[in-house]
Amino acid sequence: MTKGNINVSVENIFPLIKKFLYSDHEIFLRELVSNATDATLKLKHLTNVGEAKVEYGNPQIEIKIDKEGKKLHIIDQGLGMTADEVEKYINQVAFSGAEEFLDKYKDSAKDSGIIGHFGLGFYSAFMVAEKVEIITKSFKDEPAAHWTCDGSPEFTLEPAEKTERGTEIILHIAEDSTEFLEESRIRELLNKYNKFMPIPIKFGTKEINDPEHEPATITDKDGKETKEPHRKITVDDIINNPNPAWTKQPTDLKEEDYNNFYRELYPMQFEEPLFHIHLNVDYPFNLTGILYFPKLSNDMQIQKDKIQLYQNQVFVTDNVEGIVPEFLTMLRGVIDSPDIPLNVSRSYLQADGAVKKISSYITRKVADKLKSLFNNNREDFEKKWDDIKIVIEYGMLSEEKFFEKAEAFALYPTVDGKYYTYEELYNKIKANQTDKDDKLVILYASDKDAQHSYIEAAKAKNYEVLLLDSPIVSHLIQKLEGTKENISFARVDGDHIDNLIKKDENTVSKLDDEQKKTLDELLKEVIPSEKFMVQLEAMDSNANPFIITQPEFMRRMKEMQQTGGGGMFGMGNMPEMYNLVVNTNHELVSEILNTKTKKKQERLINQSLDLARLSQGLLKGEELTNFIKRSYEMIK
C-alpha cells in the first residue's frame, strides 16, 4: 500500500473547494457522470482503432445509493486506470488545476461555475463527500487499484480485488449533504444534467410487462371471456436517452419523431409545437440542435420552458441569453456544440468568439427556414401567423440581418383576414392611398371591435386597413417608417379619414366664419379643455357629427414607453388627451348652433360628446350612469 501527500501548498484544499463552489453543489454528479462517459467513449475509440485489444460490448454507467452506509456509487465500464495513472491524473494533474483555480478565483469563484475548466471535475466530489474512494481496473493487463482520500492532502493507494474493467467511485456523503442519498433527488439531477448522455445510465430497476408473454384468454363457467394479467419482469431502469433526435440526420426523422422529442424535452407541454428547425453545421464551428416554435401569446411573457444548451450531450444551462439572439429566447428546443466551453462564467460565454458566430448562424438559419415554410405552403404559414408574429416582429426590431431577410416572409394582415407581404401591400394600395404630398399612408387598426366605425369609414373609400395588434407594433412601424421611403402609418382612429389621407379636394363648410366662431366658443364652454382639443372640420354630411380621435404621435409614444423605449421621458404619465372633431356639415351641429336655450344646447352637446365617447369605450362609471339617465329622459 502506498501512502502519500498530494503535492499541494494549501494545507487543506477541500474545505476551500467546498466553500468556493458551494453554489454549484449539485453539479458534482454531472461532473462524475461526465467523467464516466468520457472513459467509456475513449475505450470505444481505442477499440475501434485497434489500440485496445478488448471487447467493447454494451457498456453502461450505474448510479447506486447505499442509504444505510451513507454512500453513493458511480460505476462505469470504461477504460479504467492503472495505479500509475491514478497517481498521475488524480494526485498530480487534477490537483494542480485545483491550485490554479484557487489562486485565480478565490474571491469570485462562488458564482463562476468553472470547475471542469481547471480539471476539477473529479474533486467536485468533495463538495458533498467527507471521504472518496476510487476502485479501478484498466483495460490493460495490470492489477486493479484502490485510492482513498478523506479530504486532507493525505491519500492511500493500494491494490484492489476488482476483476472487471472500469472505475467505481464511492462517495461517503457528508452530514450536510444527505439530500444526495435520496432517490428522488438523484433522479432529479440525472434528469436535469444527464438526460441525453451518449452512454446508457442505469439507476435501479423497474417492472415492465414481459414482451414475450401474451396473456391468455380465460373463459369462466358463464362463457364470459377475460384476459389473464400481464406477466411482469424486472429490468434495468435506464433513465437517459443516449440517442436524442438532434444527434440524428434530418433525413432519418419524421414529423412524429420531432413531436415525440418535444414531449420528451417538455413533458408538461400539452400543445404541439407549430414547426421545428433542425440545426446541423460542421463549419466554421460544430453545432447541432432542434428549435421549436411554440404557440405564443401576445403578452410576451418569457416562457418557462427555455432552450437548453448542451455540450456533447451534457446539459450546460437553459439561461441562453447572449448565446442565442434575444428574440429567439422565446423559442424552445436544444442547441449542442462542443465549441461551447462547459464550465465558464456567463460573461466569458457571451464574449467568446465562437459563441458570437453561433448566434448569427442561428439567426440566419431561422430566417431561411421561415422563408422556405412561407414559400412552400403560404396558406399554412398564414394560419400560423398570429402564433409566431411576436417572435418575427421582435427579430425585425432587434437584429438588422433578420430585418432584411424578413422582407420575404413578414406578413401584414388586414381586418378582413387577407395577408400581404410588404411589397404586395405597397403595390395594392399605392394608387389609392397616396396623399396630396405624394406620401403613401398605411392605415391600421389595433382592435377590430373598438375601432369598427373608423374602419368602416376607411373602407367606404376603398382603403385597405391592416390589423396590427401585437404589443410592440408601435416600435415596428417606427422602424418601417425609418427604413422605407416616403411612407407613414396611421391608426384609423387617429383622425377623421379625410385628414389621415389628405387629397386635393376640399369639402365646403355649410357654416360661415362667424357661425364657426360662435360654435367654437359654445363647444369650449361645455367640453372640458383638459381632456379634449376641439377642431371644426367640414366633412361629408353623412359622417358622424362628433368624432373622437387620439393624435398618432402622442398615442404611439405612450405605447412605446409601455413596452420599453419611446424616447420621451414621462410620456407614460401624461393625462390622456383626445381630439374632438366636429363635423360642421352635419344637421345636428346646425341644430346645436340654432337652438335658442342655453340649457338645451348644453344637453345636445353633452349627449353628442357622450355618444362619441361611448363609441370609443371612453364612457365609464358615473358619467355612463348619467348618460343613460339623460337618454331615457330624452326618449320620454
XYZ file of C-alpha atoms in Angstrom:
636
model
C 0.000 0.000 0.000
C 1.251 3.477 -0.856
C 0.582 6.393 1.449
C 1.440 9.881 0.463
C 0.686 13.554 0.489
C -0.790 15.227 -2.527
C 1.652 17.852 -3.686
C -0.242 20.920 -2.604
C 0.834 24.067 -0.790
C -2.597 24.888 0.626
C -2.693 22.786 3.824
C -6.304 21.713 3.386
C -7.699 22.429 -0.034
C -11.015 20.617 0.329
C -12.830 22.985 2.674
C -11.838 25.739 0.234
C -13.260 23.854 -2.742
C -16.419 23.267 -0.754
C -16.716 26.887 0.295
C -15.992 28.445 -3.079
C -18.069 26.069 -5.142
C -20.993 25.904 -2.764
C -23.490 27.460 -5.168
C -22.715 24.654 -7.622
C -23.139 21.946 -5.003
C -25.306 19.640 -7.104
C -23.124 19.608 -10.223
C -20.736 17.045 -8.651
C -22.977 14.346 -10.157
C -22.867 15.911 -13.608
C -19.052 16.023 -13.398
C -18.628 12.430 -12.226
C -21.112 11.012 -14.763
C -19.396 13.095 -17.485
C -16.020 11.602 -16.485
C -17.534 8.099 -16.610
C -18.969 8.858 -20.074
C -15.578 10.135 -21.302
C -13.845 6.990 -20.017
C -16.378 4.810 -21.874
C -16.225 6.773 -25.152
C -12.392 6.764 -25.047
C -12.458 2.980 -24.712
C -14.807 2.795 -27.714
C -12.362 4.881 -29.751
C -9.362 2.729 -28.698
C -11.165 -0.495 -29.606
C -12.209 0.984 -32.974
C -8.634 1.926 -33.902
C -7.262 -1.379 -32.569
C -5.255 0.058 -29.654
C -7.364 -1.719 -27.038
C -7.496 -5.481 -27.585
C -10.714 -5.948 -25.603
C -14.387 -6.435 -26.357
C -16.219 -3.078 -26.090
C -19.644 -4.725 -25.645
C -22.624 -2.652 -24.461
C -21.215 -0.712 -21.513
C -23.411 1.350 -19.194
C -22.925 3.652 -16.222
C -24.618 2.719 -12.977
C -25.568 5.006 -10.091
C -26.316 3.263 -6.769
C -27.401 4.650 -3.411
C -26.472 2.890 -0.151
C -28.619 4.861 2.266
C -27.659 2.894 5.384
C -23.953 3.077 4.616
C -24.351 6.769 3.578
C -22.627 6.057 0.277
C -23.232 6.976 -3.356
C -21.603 4.826 -6.069
C -20.854 5.874 -9.671
C -19.722 2.816 -11.654
C -18.572 2.701 -15.277
C -17.280 0.027 -17.642
C -14.870 2.366 -19.402
C -11.110 2.174 -19.867
C -10.213 2.286 -16.139
C -6.829 3.321 -14.695
C -3.637 1.645 -13.561
C -2.102 2.604 -10.196
C 0.411 4.819 -12.067
C -2.412 6.584 -13.908
C -4.283 7.197 -10.641
C -1.115 8.736 -9.235
C -0.708 10.925 -12.311
C -4.271 12.030 -13.063
C -5.798 12.162 -9.588
C -2.875 13.189 -7.388
C -0.971 15.461 -9.747
C -2.889 16.846 -12.747
C -6.244 17.487 -11.076
C -4.660 18.981 -8.003
C -2.506 21.410 -9.935
C -5.781 22.515 -11.539
C -7.289 22.986 -8.081
C -4.399 25.186 -7.016
C -4.571 27.280 -10.182
C -8.299 27.679 -9.670
C -7.915 28.900 -6.102
C -5.147 31.338 -6.984
C -7.177 32.847 -9.771
C -10.706 32.774 -8.409
C -10.696 32.637 -4.635
C -12.563 35.955 -4.427
C -15.136 35.371 -7.159
C -15.304 31.607 -7.571
C -18.621 31.144 -5.800
C -20.680 32.149 -8.817
C -18.338 31.389 -11.677
C -19.222 27.724 -12.137
C -15.898 26.887 -13.708
C -14.907 23.625 -12.098
C -14.163 21.493 -15.153
C -12.248 24.362 -16.765
C -9.396 23.579 -14.359
C -9.650 19.785 -14.412
C -11.534 19.983 -11.138
C -14.438 17.760 -12.198
C -13.411 14.826 -10.022
C -12.685 16.965 -6.959
C -16.178 18.448 -7.013
C -16.995 15.168 -5.203
C -15.580 16.702 -2.032
C -18.328 19.315 -2.033
C -20.699 16.592 -0.814
C -18.431 13.816 0.499
C -16.227 13.563 3.596
C -14.312 10.663 2.038
C -13.916 9.484 -1.556
C -12.739 6.092 -2.827
C -11.752 5.086 -6.346
C -11.637 1.389 -7.227
C -10.427 0.998 -10.805
C -9.153 -1.642 -13.224
C -7.536 -0.671 -16.504
C -8.340 -2.317 -19.859
C -4.573 -3.035 -19.881
C -3.476 -6.260 -18.235
C -2.489 -4.691 -14.908
C -3.732 -5.057 -11.298
C -6.681 -3.004 -10.072
C -6.025 -0.012 -7.797
C -7.841 1.397 -4.751
C -7.371 5.105 -3.909
C -8.804 6.684 -0.754
C -8.764 10.281 0.466
C -10.631 11.868 3.373
C -10.449 15.471 2.259
C -6.975 16.154 3.685
C -3.860 16.221 1.468
C -3.187 12.602 2.579
C -4.219 9.669 0.382
C -3.710 5.897 0.286
C -3.219 3.825 -2.872
C -3.218 0.024 -2.757
C -4.019 -2.993 -4.985
C -7.697 -3.970 -5.236
C -9.651 -7.179 -5.847
C -11.688 -5.739 -8.778
C -11.687 -8.080 -11.790
C -13.951 -6.219 -14.244
C -12.708 -3.352 -16.370
C -13.814 0.188 -15.402
C -13.974 2.557 -12.436
C -16.155 2.747 -9.350
C -16.218 5.970 -7.374
C -17.651 5.753 -3.847
C -18.705 8.965 -2.116
C -19.120 8.826 1.657
C -21.754 11.532 1.862
C -21.132 14.294 4.440
C -23.682 15.131 7.148
C -24.642 18.431 5.487
C -25.323 16.720 2.128
C -27.587 13.780 2.998
C -30.120 15.020 0.412
C -27.875 13.194 -2.101
C -28.816 9.863 -0.511
C -32.462 10.373 -1.547
C -33.541 8.537 -4.681
C -35.843 11.393 -5.764
C -33.004 13.956 -5.549
C -30.537 11.838 -7.546
C -33.202 11.041 -10.166
C -33.957 14.778 -10.451
C -30.250 15.567 -11.051
C -29.776 12.762 -13.560
C -32.838 14.029 -15.439
C -31.566 17.589 -15.364
C -27.934 17.090 -16.390
C -27.621 13.618 -17.900
C -30.946 13.024 -19.665
C -29.296 12.788 -23.092
C -25.808 11.464 -22.252
C -24.489 9.173 -25.007
C -23.964 6.122 -22.700
C -26.942 4.359 -21.032
C -27.232 5.309 -17.330
C -28.768 2.720 -15.020
C -30.452 3.886 -11.823
C -32.144 0.963 -10.086
C -34.639 -1.372 -11.714
C -38.278 -1.237 -12.797
C -41.059 -3.686 -13.599
C -42.454 -3.911 -17.118
C -44.846 -6.232 -18.947
C -42.980 -9.282 -20.276
C -42.856 -8.702 -24.065
C -42.509 -12.461 -24.683
C -45.633 -13.360 -22.716
C -49.013 -12.969 -24.394
C -51.718 -13.093 -21.681
C -54.096 -15.983 -22.241
C -57.848 -15.524 -22.585
C -59.781 -17.180 -19.743
C -63.441 -18.222 -20.197
C -65.488 -18.609 -16.987
C -68.438 -21.014 -16.468
C -70.874 -18.414 -17.870
C -68.865 -18.140 -21.066
C -67.528 -14.640 -20.187
C -64.029 -14.019 -21.511
C -61.296 -12.147 -19.606
C -57.592 -11.745 -20.184
C -55.206 -13.031 -17.548
C -52.894 -10.388 -16.024
C -49.656 -9.467 -17.818
C -46.599 -11.244 -16.505
C -44.138 -8.710 -15.115
C -40.356 -8.824 -15.452
C -37.720 -6.701 -13.749
C -35.323 -4.756 -15.991
C -32.623 -2.140 -15.519
C -34.079 1.365 -15.257
C -32.175 3.302 -17.932
C -33.024 6.903 -17.166
C -31.495 8.613 -20.208
C -31.955 8.657 -23.966
C -28.445 8.119 -25.405
C -29.574 8.893 -28.992
C -31.740 12.036 -28.860
C -33.315 13.376 -32.053
C -30.803 16.203 -32.533
C -27.902 13.722 -32.898
C -29.581 12.143 -35.941
C -29.738 13.300 -39.537
C -32.917 15.244 -40.509
C -33.466 12.710 -43.331
C -33.793 9.938 -40.708
C -36.558 11.725 -38.779
C -40.277 12.050 -39.414
C -42.618 14.784 -38.140
C -43.775 12.372 -35.437
C -40.172 11.913 -34.204
C -39.750 15.669 -33.797
C -43.033 15.948 -31.879
C -42.135 12.986 -29.650
C -38.793 14.596 -28.846
C -40.564 17.870 -27.986
C -42.689 15.979 -25.451
C -39.550 14.338 -24.068
C -37.966 17.760 -23.565
C -41.101 19.358 -22.110
C -43.302 16.666 -20.552
C -45.647 19.318 -19.094
C -46.389 20.868 -22.513
C -49.663 19.608 -23.924
C -49.768 21.668 -27.129
C -47.851 20.516 -30.174
C -45.205 22.928 -31.496
C -46.108 24.816 -34.697
C -42.956 23.763 -36.539
C -39.284 22.990 -35.928
C -35.890 23.996 -37.296
C -33.148 21.345 -37.351
C -29.698 22.898 -36.958
C -26.749 20.975 -38.353
C -23.427 22.642 -39.165
C -19.805 21.494 -39.012
C -18.026 24.564 -40.389
C -16.777 27.081 -39.200
C -17.864 25.505 -35.882
C -19.740 22.418 -34.793
C -23.381 22.872 -33.903
C -26.420 20.625 -33.856
C -29.851 21.131 -32.367
C -33.574 21.443 -32.901
C -35.525 24.628 -32.247
C -39.304 24.614 -31.933
C -41.774 27.451 -32.473
C -44.397 27.073 -29.737
C -47.769 28.836 -29.802
C -47.042 32.260 -28.318
C -49.489 34.644 -26.733
C -49.447 38.399 -27.288
C -48.419 39.235 -23.729
C -44.749 38.489 -24.456
C -44.365 36.638 -21.165
C -40.991 34.913 -21.184
C -41.621 31.192 -21.454
C -40.778 28.968 -18.504
C -39.702 26.195 -20.899
C -36.468 27.539 -22.259
C -33.964 26.480 -24.894
C -31.487 24.015 -23.381
C -27.780 24.302 -24.142
C -25.652 21.137 -24.261
C -22.003 20.364 -24.856
C -21.644 16.892 -26.379
C -24.993 15.835 -24.889
C -24.081 17.168 -21.405
C -26.517 19.818 -20.136
C -24.819 23.189 -19.563
C -27.588 25.745 -18.971
C -31.049 26.911 -20.016
C -30.034 30.524 -19.480
C -29.134 31.117 -23.130
C -29.281 34.926 -23.389
C -26.156 36.090 -25.189
C -25.680 32.729 -26.922
C -28.994 32.679 -28.766
C -30.198 36.008 -30.264
C -32.579 37.628 -27.780
C -35.674 37.397 -29.979
C -35.239 33.619 -30.261
C -35.153 33.058 -26.490
C -38.955 32.792 -26.814
C -38.487 29.538 -28.724
C -37.896 26.088 -27.214
C -35.552 23.232 -28.010
C -31.915 22.190 -27.801
C -28.585 23.539 -29.026
C -25.496 21.331 -28.716
C -21.978 22.446 -29.543
C -18.605 21.031 -28.496
C -17.219 24.535 -29.164
C -19.114 25.983 -26.183
C -16.951 25.778 -23.042
C -18.694 23.576 -20.454
C -17.679 25.376 -17.284
C -17.193 29.074 -17.690
C -18.977 32.151 -16.456
C -21.794 33.749 -18.455
C -19.804 36.908 -19.194
C -16.999 34.759 -20.611
C -19.509 32.841 -22.747
C -21.060 35.994 -24.155
C -17.668 37.444 -25.091
C -16.464 34.202 -26.687
C -15.840 34.468 -30.451
C -17.298 31.042 -31.273
C -20.453 31.861 -29.335
C -20.959 35.110 -31.304
C -20.633 33.203 -34.598
C -23.146 30.639 -33.344
C -25.621 33.423 -32.551
C -25.510 34.910 -36.052
C -25.681 31.453 -37.665
C -28.837 30.600 -35.722
C -30.441 33.915 -36.784
C -29.704 33.168 -40.443
C -30.890 29.579 -40.203
C -34.197 30.581 -38.589
C -34.800 33.260 -41.256
C -34.082 30.760 -44.058
C -36.458 28.202 -42.540
C -39.267 30.764 -42.197
C -38.772 31.803 -45.816
C -38.970 28.207 -47.053
C -42.080 27.489 -44.934
C -43.723 30.596 -46.424
C -42.762 29.679 -49.999
C -43.704 26.001 -49.706
C -47.101 26.430 -48.062
C -48.215 30.014 -47.791
C -51.730 29.114 -46.694
C -50.444 27.140 -43.691
C -47.944 29.913 -42.841
C -50.759 32.498 -42.830
C -52.796 30.313 -40.453
C -49.864 30.209 -38.026
C -49.039 33.903 -38.336
C -50.821 35.025 -35.164
C -48.900 32.456 -33.132
C -45.454 33.327 -34.485
C -45.663 37.039 -35.333
C -44.346 38.206 -31.949
C -41.010 36.385 -32.493
C -40.686 37.651 -36.061
C -41.587 41.261 -35.198
C -39.192 41.229 -32.233
C -36.472 39.841 -34.516
C -37.107 42.548 -37.096
C -36.661 45.163 -34.369
C -33.576 43.726 -32.700
C -31.492 42.079 -35.462
C -30.682 44.061 -38.591
C -29.804 40.992 -40.687
C -33.073 39.322 -39.702
C -34.972 42.523 -40.591
C -33.533 42.377 -44.113
C -34.382 38.703 -44.583
C -37.886 39.092 -43.080
C -38.924 41.197 -46.087
C -39.579 37.864 -47.823
C -41.945 36.361 -45.215
C -43.154 39.003 -42.708
C -46.901 39.415 -43.183
C -49.253 42.356 -42.834
C -52.799 41.077 -42.209
C -55.876 43.172 -42.953
C -59.040 43.479 -40.854
C -60.712 41.263 -43.493
C -58.268 38.397 -42.958
C -56.127 38.913 -46.072
C -52.322 38.683 -45.731
C -49.789 40.728 -47.680
C -46.009 40.876 -47.751
C -44.768 44.476 -47.611
C -44.154 44.538 -51.373
C -47.635 43.166 -52.129
C -49.237 45.688 -49.786
C -47.295 48.571 -51.322
C -48.399 47.631 -54.850
C -52.025 47.109 -53.769
C -52.561 50.478 -52.032
C -50.138 52.808 -53.793
C -52.653 54.221 -56.262
C -55.460 54.831 -53.753
C -53.676 55.681 -50.501
C -51.081 58.207 -51.626
C -51.880 61.675 -50.267
C -51.583 65.068 -51.960
C -47.920 65.346 -50.812
C -47.121 62.047 -52.580
C -46.729 60.143 -49.298
C -48.138 56.624 -49.011
C -50.340 56.326 -45.914
C -50.723 52.807 -44.493
C -53.852 52.591 -42.339
C -54.084 50.132 -39.475
C -56.345 49.185 -36.587
C -55.301 47.573 -33.314
C -58.761 46.387 -32.245
C -61.393 45.474 -34.841
C -64.357 45.892 -32.497
C -63.303 49.034 -30.655
C -62.351 50.827 -33.894
C -65.205 49.432 -36.019
C -66.759 52.760 -37.055
C -63.364 54.181 -38.111
C -62.582 51.024 -40.120
C -65.940 51.308 -41.894
C -65.249 54.962 -42.759
C -61.917 53.922 -44.337
C -63.468 51.001 -46.201
C -66.134 53.348 -47.641
C -63.264 54.969 -49.542
C -61.881 51.562 -50.626
C -58.871 51.913 -48.360
C -57.149 48.788 -47.002
C -56.897 48.668 -43.200
C -54.267 46.425 -41.610
C -54.841 44.696 -38.283
C -51.656 45.219 -36.261
C -52.298 44.254 -32.662
C -49.061 42.970 -31.139
C -47.661 44.847 -28.112
C -44.563 46.021 -29.990
C -46.311 47.286 -33.096
C -45.562 50.956 -32.315
C -41.828 50.185 -32.295
C -42.095 48.186 -35.500
C -43.953 50.815 -37.528
C -41.466 53.431 -36.304
C -38.667 51.248 -37.730
C -40.512 50.677 -41.019
C -41.120 54.428 -41.418
C -37.405 54.993 -40.844
C -36.264 52.418 -43.407
C -38.869 52.695 -46.201
C -39.077 55.813 -48.333
C -41.961 58.243 -48.192
C -44.458 56.207 -46.171
C -46.261 56.715 -42.889
C -48.514 54.557 -40.756
C -51.725 55.975 -39.290
C -54.138 54.232 -36.962
C -57.695 54.591 -38.267
C -58.934 56.328 -35.121
C -56.087 58.867 -35.194
C -58.193 61.443 -37.049
C -61.100 61.765 -39.438
C -60.373 59.658 -42.514
C -60.092 62.701 -44.827
C -57.385 64.101 -42.547
C -55.479 60.797 -42.364
C -55.133 60.658 -46.153
C -55.409 64.243 -47.364
C -56.429 64.551 -51.006
C -56.621 67.797 -53.028
C -60.395 68.169 -52.958
C -61.727 70.253 -50.056
C -65.255 69.879 -48.731
C -67.067 73.220 -48.438
C -68.440 74.084 -45.000
C -72.140 74.925 -44.613
C -71.216 77.372 -41.818
C -69.659 80.775 -42.450
C -66.729 82.079 -40.362
C -68.996 83.931 -37.915
C -71.090 80.828 -37.268
C -67.952 78.714 -36.811
C -66.593 81.179 -34.257
C -69.883 81.107 -32.286
C -69.974 77.295 -32.410
C -66.360 77.020 -31.278
C -66.975 79.259 -28.237
C -70.159 77.374 -27.386
C -68.442 73.968 -27.516
C -65.475 75.122 -25.430
C -67.778 76.375 -22.670
C -69.274 72.870 -22.259
C -66.459 70.482 -23.249
C -63.587 70.016 -20.692
C -60.451 71.518 -22.258
C -58.111 69.325 -20.144
C -59.449 66.211 -21.947
C -60.435 67.366 -25.454
C -58.952 69.585 -28.160
C -61.914 70.795 -30.248
C -61.379 71.066 -34.007
C -64.078 72.080 -36.510
C -63.942 70.219 -39.844
C -66.086 70.461 -42.982
C -66.823 66.800 -43.773
C -69.349 64.724 -45.633
C -72.810 65.361 -44.156
C -73.222 61.582 -43.665
C -70.148 61.381 -41.409
C -70.780 61.411 -37.645
C -71.304 64.851 -36.060
C -68.766 64.293 -33.230
C -65.690 62.029 -33.711
C -63.097 61.421 -31.005
C -59.547 60.722 -32.177
C -56.174 60.460 -30.481
C -53.164 62.041 -32.180
C -50.971 59.293 -33.716
C -47.703 60.703 -32.356
C -48.929 61.051 -28.755
C -50.560 57.624 -28.671
C -47.619 55.886 -30.287
C -45.151 57.434 -27.852
C -47.233 56.282 -24.886
C -47.460 52.755 -26.308
C -43.733 52.591 -26.991
C -42.948 53.688 -23.480
C -45.187 50.971 -22.042
C -43.160 48.310 -23.873
C -39.770 49.942 -23.278
C -38.281 52.863 -25.175
C -40.130 55.737 -26.760
C -37.585 58.409 -26.085
C -39.775 60.934 -24.304
C -39.375 60.902 -20.559
C -42.596 60.892 -18.578
C -44.843 60.371 -21.608
C -46.438 57.349 -19.947
C -47.598 59.527 -17.058
C -49.216 62.215 -19.195
C -53.009 62.585 -18.959
C -54.961 61.072 -21.857
C -55.658 63.819 -24.426
C -58.075 63.397 -27.319
C -59.115 65.426 -30.335
C -62.841 66.082 -30.732
C -63.535 66.527 -34.459
C -66.870 68.329 -35.006
C -68.444 67.957 -38.455
C -69.739 71.428 -39.389
C -71.817 69.951 -42.235
C -73.930 67.657 -40.049
C -77.534 68.783 -39.414
C -77.225 68.063 -35.648
C -74.367 70.582 -35.425
C -76.530 73.192 -37.162
C -79.321 72.398 -34.710
C -76.986 72.924 -31.736
C -75.998 76.291 -33.150
C -79.601 77.356 -33.808
C -81.126 76.135 -30.530
C -82.395 79.116 -28.563
C -81.985 77.947 -24.935
C -78.592 77.524 -23.352
C -79.782 74.524 -21.341
C -80.905 72.590 -24.413
C -77.695 73.487 -26.260
C -75.608 72.098 -23.372
C -77.709 68.926 -23.251
C -77.305 68.327 -27.019
C -73.535 68.927 -26.817
C -73.129 66.578 -23.806
C -75.296 63.919 -25.421
C -73.329 64.088 -28.696
C -69.984 64.060 -26.871
C -71.064 61.083 -24.740
C -72.178 59.154 -27.834
C -68.737 59.764 -29.388
C -67.059 58.661 -26.133
C -69.281 55.595 -25.969
C -68.164 54.567 -29.459
C -64.520 54.732 -28.251
C -65.138 52.877 -24.987
C -64.313 56.046 -23.017
C -67.596 56.379 -21.119
C -67.414 54.706 -17.716
C -68.599 54.936 -14.119
C -70.671 57.924 -13.044
C -70.503 59.577 -16.477
C -72.003 56.452 -18.090
C -74.774 56.320 -15.448
C -75.640 59.999 -16.084
C -75.635 59.441 -19.862
C -78.106 56.530 -19.598
C -80.369 58.530 -17.261
C -80.303 61.539 -19.602
C -81.009 59.320 -22.649
C -84.127 57.852 -21.054
C -85.389 61.350 -20.214
C -84.872 62.444 -23.835
C -86.886 59.415 -25.088
C -89.734 60.374 -22.719
